[in-house]
């Protein structure tokens, strides 16, 4: 229609209608017509979406019938929430039955009396601004709003994403906390077992130390007794040896005396034999004591008394030798018995000394073992001191571990609170964003419709 | 987990950037509205503002504010989680140290047990040897007394 000419803009500024400047309707005034008759839907009477610009002749001569474009427009308005769905069926009936607007008055709710068409662009006239400039600004406003929309959507999406990942992170951290708490429990149990074991080894060490004392005392007693036995039996052996020497000497002396007595006895027996032989010879000997008458020498036996005395003397001597030999043999018997007793004593003492030596060796070994045992128990005691130190470090570490896990739990509780606050804020954000987006969509649509209407005012007429 | 923190921090930074960009765009829209208000101030403008644009601005402002509060809460949450992780790492390290001491203590217990058992074995040998020494001393006594001494012989 090309209404935004200099003349028309001047008319519009004072509230007058524009004049069509080109086309078949050139020279006619432009009027505003309702696409959906306001008699059908009074609520759309002042809605820009329902307005269209038509030449005056077209407006005045148009059919009063309800046509399909009207039904389509009603459906669009219903879809965009401008009117209620209840308006569709009555309009559809009117369109299907080719009824007129007048006949519809009786069937549509909210019907008001028909108003005269609004003066063209009366709304724009008050500002006295070039509508093309306004159309341009409206378009730019819509563009900017549509630039903002994906940006705002993206921010909200990021908010949701960040919230979700932070929540997942918090959940994972919570799992770690449970893991750490479980480890604290396990480590506490281990520490308790360790302390009990430390106490057990302490008690065992104490008992073993007492045992060590008793063992050492027993070993010392055994050593003392063995040493005394050794000394005693070595002394006894010495005495036995001395005794044996004396006994052997006595036996030798006795044996020599027996030999001497036997020699003496032999000599006495020989002397007696010679004396008896001489006596016998003497008894057969005679001596001349005179002459008998015949001149024969008178002979008489010689005196044998000296020979007899010598025999008697030899016999006496023999008897003495026999007595001496008997005495010597007795002595030899006694001396031999003593020597044998002494030898037996020496043998028994030698055996006793040997046994005592073995006892002393066993006692010494016992003492050595006792000392080794005591050294081992002392080393265990020193190790127990080290173990006590380690257990103390374990206890300290456990305390630090518990403290760390406690602090971790506090941080997670605080984090959970912040996460909950953030979630609440996100819900608020989503609610406001949905509302803003609803308003922006509706607003852009509305502005766009109005902008189209305003633009249509200046377009070539291609229909009517 | 350290990588998780880095990643989460980057995500938070990206979120802050997105929020900032959204605010800039929003401010641009509002500034443009103010700018065109001089030209476009007719009934239609008033109606659009009243029905849609003002409400949209208020909701958007409220949304951005809620997002700011959420972002700050998430940042605090992240810091707390990082601290929690540091405590977790400390706990793990401490637990490892504790287990080393635990192993040292157990090793000491094994040494104690070995030494005490060795001591007990030595004490058993001590007892055996002492008993043997006693027995031998007694046998020596008996053996020595089996034969008469010089004194008793002469008696």
Short mmCIF file of N, CA and C in Angstrom, two decimals, chain A residues 115-191:
data_model
loop_
_atom_site.label_atom_id
_atom_site.label_comp_id
_atom_site.label_asym_id
_atom_site.label_seq_id
_atom_site.Cartn_x
_atom_site.Cartn_y
_atom_site.Cartn_z
N UNK A 115 -18.06 -2.47 16.67
CA UNK A 115 -17.45 -1.14 16.74
C UNK A 115 -16.95 -0.72 15.37
N UNK A 116 -16.86 0.51 15.18
CA UNK A 116 -16.32 1.00 13.92
C UNK A 116 -14.85 0.66 13.82
N UNK A 117 -14.38 0.51 12.56
CA UNK A 117 -12.96 0.18 12.39
C UNK A 117 -12.10 1.29 12.97
N UNK A 118 -10.94 0.84 13.59
CA UNK A 118 -10.05 1.81 14.21
C UNK A 118 -9.35 2.64 13.14
N UNK A 119 -9.07 3.87 13.42
CA UNK A 119 -8.29 4.65 12.47
C UNK A 119 -6.92 4.00 12.27
N UNK A 120 -6.44 4.09 11.07
CA UNK A 120 -5.17 3.43 10.75
C UNK A 120 -4.03 4.00 11.61
N UNK A 121 -3.28 3.08 12.26
CA UNK A 121 -2.07 3.42 13.03
C UNK A 121 -2.27 4.53 14.03
N UNK A 122 -3.47 4.54 14.61
CA UNK A 122 -3.72 5.59 15.60
C UNK A 122 -2.73 5.50 16.75
N UNK A 123 -2.33 4.27 17.08
CA UNK A 123 -1.41 4.10 18.21
C UNK A 123 -0.07 4.77 17.95
N UNK A 124 0.41 4.69 16.71
CA UNK A 124 1.72 5.25 16.38
C UNK A 124 1.69 6.76 16.30
N UNK A 125 0.51 7.29 16.08
CA UNK A 125 0.45 8.72 15.83
C UNK A 125 0.86 9.55 17.03
N UNK A 126 0.53 9.08 18.22
CA UNK A 126 0.80 9.88 19.40
C UNK A 126 2.29 10.19 19.56
N UNK A 127 3.17 9.19 19.26
CA UNK A 127 4.63 9.38 19.44
C UNK A 127 5.22 10.20 18.32
N UNK A 128 4.50 10.30 17.26
CA UNK A 128 4.98 11.05 16.12
C UNK A 128 6.33 10.57 15.64
N UNK A 129 6.55 9.23 15.70
CA UNK A 129 7.82 8.66 15.27
C UNK A 129 7.59 7.89 13.99
N UNK A 130 8.61 7.87 13.15
CA UNK A 130 8.49 7.14 11.90
C UNK A 130 8.29 5.66 12.21
N UNK A 131 7.17 5.06 11.78
CA UNK A 131 6.89 3.65 12.11
C UNK A 131 7.98 2.73 11.59
N UNK A 132 8.61 3.11 10.46
CA UNK A 132 9.66 2.22 9.96
C UNK A 132 10.82 2.10 10.94
N UNK A 133 11.07 3.24 11.63
CA UNK A 133 12.14 3.22 12.65
C UNK A 133 11.75 2.30 13.81
N UNK A 134 10.48 2.41 14.15
CA UNK A 134 9.99 1.58 15.27
C UNK A 134 10.04 0.11 14.88
N UNK A 135 9.63 -0.16 13.62
CA UNK A 135 9.68 -1.55 13.15
C UNK A 135 11.11 -2.06 13.23
N UNK A 136 12.02 -1.24 12.79
CA UNK A 136 13.43 -1.64 12.84
C UNK A 136 13.87 -1.92 14.27
N UNK A 137 13.51 -1.00 15.20
CA UNK A 137 13.92 -1.18 16.61
C UNK A 137 13.27 -2.42 17.22
N UNK A 138 12.00 -2.62 16.84
CA UNK A 138 11.31 -3.81 17.36
C UNK A 138 12.02 -5.08 16.89
N UNK A 139 12.39 -5.01 15.59
CA UNK A 139 13.11 -6.18 15.03
C UNK A 139 14.41 -6.41 15.76
N UNK A 140 15.13 -5.31 16.01
CA UNK A 140 16.41 -5.46 16.72
C UNK A 140 16.21 -5.94 18.15
N UNK A 141 15.11 -5.44 18.74
CA UNK A 141 14.83 -5.90 20.11
C UNK A 141 14.58 -7.41 20.12
N UNK A 142 13.79 -7.84 19.14
CA UNK A 142 13.52 -9.28 19.04
C UNK A 142 14.83 -10.05 18.81
N UNK A 143 15.65 -9.50 17.92
CA UNK A 143 16.95 -10.17 17.66
C UNK A 143 17.76 -10.29 18.93
N UNK A 144 17.78 -9.20 19.69
CA UNK A 144 18.59 -9.23 20.93
C UNK A 144 18.00 -10.20 21.94
N UNK A 145 16.68 -10.19 22.01
CA UNK A 145 16.06 -11.15 22.95
C UNK A 145 16.37 -12.57 22.50
N UNK A 146 16.34 -12.77 21.17
CA UNK A 146 16.63 -14.13 20.68
C UNK A 146 18.12 -14.47 20.81
N UNK A 147 18.96 -13.46 20.85
CA UNK A 147 20.38 -13.72 21.18
C UNK A 147 20.51 -14.13 22.65
N UNK A 148 19.72 -13.44 23.46
CA UNK A 148 19.82 -13.70 24.91
C UNK A 148 19.29 -15.10 25.27
N UNK A 149 18.24 -15.52 24.56
CA UNK A 149 17.57 -16.78 24.92
C UNK A 149 18.53 -17.98 24.94
N UNK A 150 19.27 -18.27 23.86
CA UNK A 150 20.17 -19.44 23.92
C UNK A 150 21.29 -19.26 24.94
N UNK A 151 21.68 -17.97 25.12
CA UNK A 151 22.74 -17.72 26.09
C UNK A 151 22.24 -18.05 27.50
N UNK A 152 21.01 -17.60 27.78
CA UNK A 152 20.41 -17.88 29.10
C UNK A 152 20.17 -19.38 29.25
N UNK A 153 19.69 -20.01 28.15
CA UNK A 153 19.48 -21.47 28.20
C UNK A 153 20.79 -22.18 28.49
N UNK A 154 21.84 -21.74 27.80
CA UNK A 154 23.15 -22.37 27.98
C UNK A 154 23.64 -22.21 29.41
N UNK A 155 23.43 -21.00 29.96
CA UNK A 155 23.86 -20.76 31.35
C UNK A 155 23.12 -21.69 32.30
N UNK A 156 21.79 -21.83 32.07
CA UNK A 156 21.00 -22.70 32.95
C UNK A 156 21.44 -24.17 32.76
N UNK A 157 21.71 -24.52 31.51
CA UNK A 157 22.19 -25.90 31.25
C UNK A 157 23.51 -26.13 31.99
N UNK A 158 24.39 -25.13 31.91
CA UNK A 158 25.66 -25.25 32.63
C UNK A 158 25.45 -25.32 34.13
N UNK A 159 24.44 -24.54 34.59
CA UNK A 159 24.13 -24.59 36.02
C UNK A 159 23.71 -25.99 36.42
N UNK A 160 22.86 -26.59 35.58
CA UNK A 160 22.39 -27.96 35.87
C UNK A 160 23.54 -28.95 35.80
N UNK A 161 24.37 -28.78 34.76
CA UNK A 161 25.52 -29.69 34.57
C UNK A 161 26.49 -29.58 35.76
N UNK A 162 26.78 -28.33 36.11
CA UNK A 162 27.73 -28.12 37.21
C UNK A 162 27.16 -28.67 38.51
N UNK A 163 25.85 -28.44 38.68
CA UNK A 163 25.20 -28.96 39.89
C UNK A 163 25.30 -30.49 39.92
N UNK A 164 25.01 -31.11 38.77
CA UNK A 164 25.00 -32.58 38.71
C UNK A 164 26.41 -33.12 38.99
N UNK A 165 27.40 -32.52 38.33
CA UNK A 165 28.77 -33.04 38.51
C UNK A 165 29.30 -32.78 39.91
N UNK A 166 28.92 -31.61 40.45
CA UNK A 166 29.36 -31.33 41.82
C UNK A 166 28.71 -32.31 42.78
N UNK A 167 27.43 -32.61 42.53
CA UNK A 167 26.73 -33.59 43.38
C UNK A 167 27.39 -34.96 43.27
N UNK A 168 27.71 -35.34 42.02
CA UNK A 168 28.38 -36.64 41.83
C UNK A 168 29.72 -36.66 42.53
N UNK A 169 30.43 -35.54 42.42
CA UNK A 169 31.73 -35.43 43.10
C UNK A 169 31.55 -35.56 44.61
N UNK A 170 30.50 -34.90 45.11
CA UNK A 170 30.22 -34.99 46.56
C UNK A 170 29.89 -36.43 46.94
N UNK A 171 29.14 -37.11 46.07
CA UNK A 171 28.79 -38.52 46.34
C UNK A 171 30.05 -39.37 46.38
N UNK A 172 30.93 -39.14 45.38
CA UNK A 172 32.18 -39.92 45.36
C UNK A 172 33.01 -39.63 46.61
N UNK A 173 33.04 -38.34 46.98
CA UNK A 173 33.81 -37.98 48.18
C UNK A 173 33.21 -38.64 49.41
N UNK A 174 31.88 -38.72 49.41
CA UNK A 174 31.20 -39.39 50.53
C UNK A 174 31.59 -40.86 50.58
N UNK A 175 31.71 -41.47 49.40
CA UNK A 175 32.14 -42.88 49.34
C UNK A 175 33.54 -43.00 49.92
N UNK A 176 34.38 -42.01 49.56
CA UNK A 176 35.75 -42.02 50.09
C UNK A 176 35.72 -41.90 51.61
N UNK A 177 34.79 -41.07 52.10
CA UNK A 177 34.68 -40.90 53.56
C UNK A 177 34.33 -42.24 54.21
N UNK A 178 33.36 -42.93 53.60
CA UNK A 178 32.98 -44.24 54.16
C UNK A 178 34.17 -45.19 54.14
N UNK A 179 34.91 -45.13 53.02
CA UNK A 179 36.11 -45.96 52.91
C UNK A 179 37.10 -45.61 54.02
N UNK A 180 37.28 -44.28 54.21
CA UNK A 180 38.23 -43.83 55.24
C UNK A 180 37.75 -44.23 56.63
N UNK A 181 36.43 -44.09 56.85
CA UNK A 181 35.87 -44.48 58.16
C UNK A 181 36.04 -45.97 58.41
N UNK A 182 35.83 -46.73 57.34
CA UNK A 182 36.02 -48.18 57.45
C UNK A 182 37.48 -48.50 57.79
N UNK A 183 38.38 -47.75 57.14
CA UNK A 183 39.80 -47.97 57.40
C UNK A 183 40.14 -47.60 58.85
N UNK A 184 39.53 -46.50 59.33
CA UNK A 184 39.76 -46.10 60.72
C UNK A 184 39.34 -47.22 61.67
N UNK A 185 38.14 -47.80 61.36
CA UNK A 185 37.67 -48.91 62.22
C UNK A 185 38.65 -50.08 62.18
N UNK A 186 39.08 -50.44 60.96
CA UNK A 186 40.02 -51.56 60.83
C UNK A 186 41.33 -51.26 61.57
N UNK A 187 41.81 -50.02 61.36
CA UNK A 187 43.09 -49.66 61.98
C UNK A 187 42.95 -49.59 63.50
N UNK A 188 41.77 -49.14 63.98
CA UNK A 188 41.55 -49.12 65.44
C UNK A 188 41.62 -50.53 66.00
N UNK A 189 40.95 -51.46 65.28
CA UNK A 189 40.98 -52.86 65.71
C UNK A 189 42.42 -53.38 65.72
N UNK A 190 43.15 -53.06 64.65
CA UNK A 190 44.54 -53.52 64.57
C UNK A 190 45.36 -52.96 65.72
N UNK A 191 45.13 -51.66 66.03
CA UNK A 191 45.89 -51.03 67.12
C UNK A 191 45.56 -51.69 68.46
#
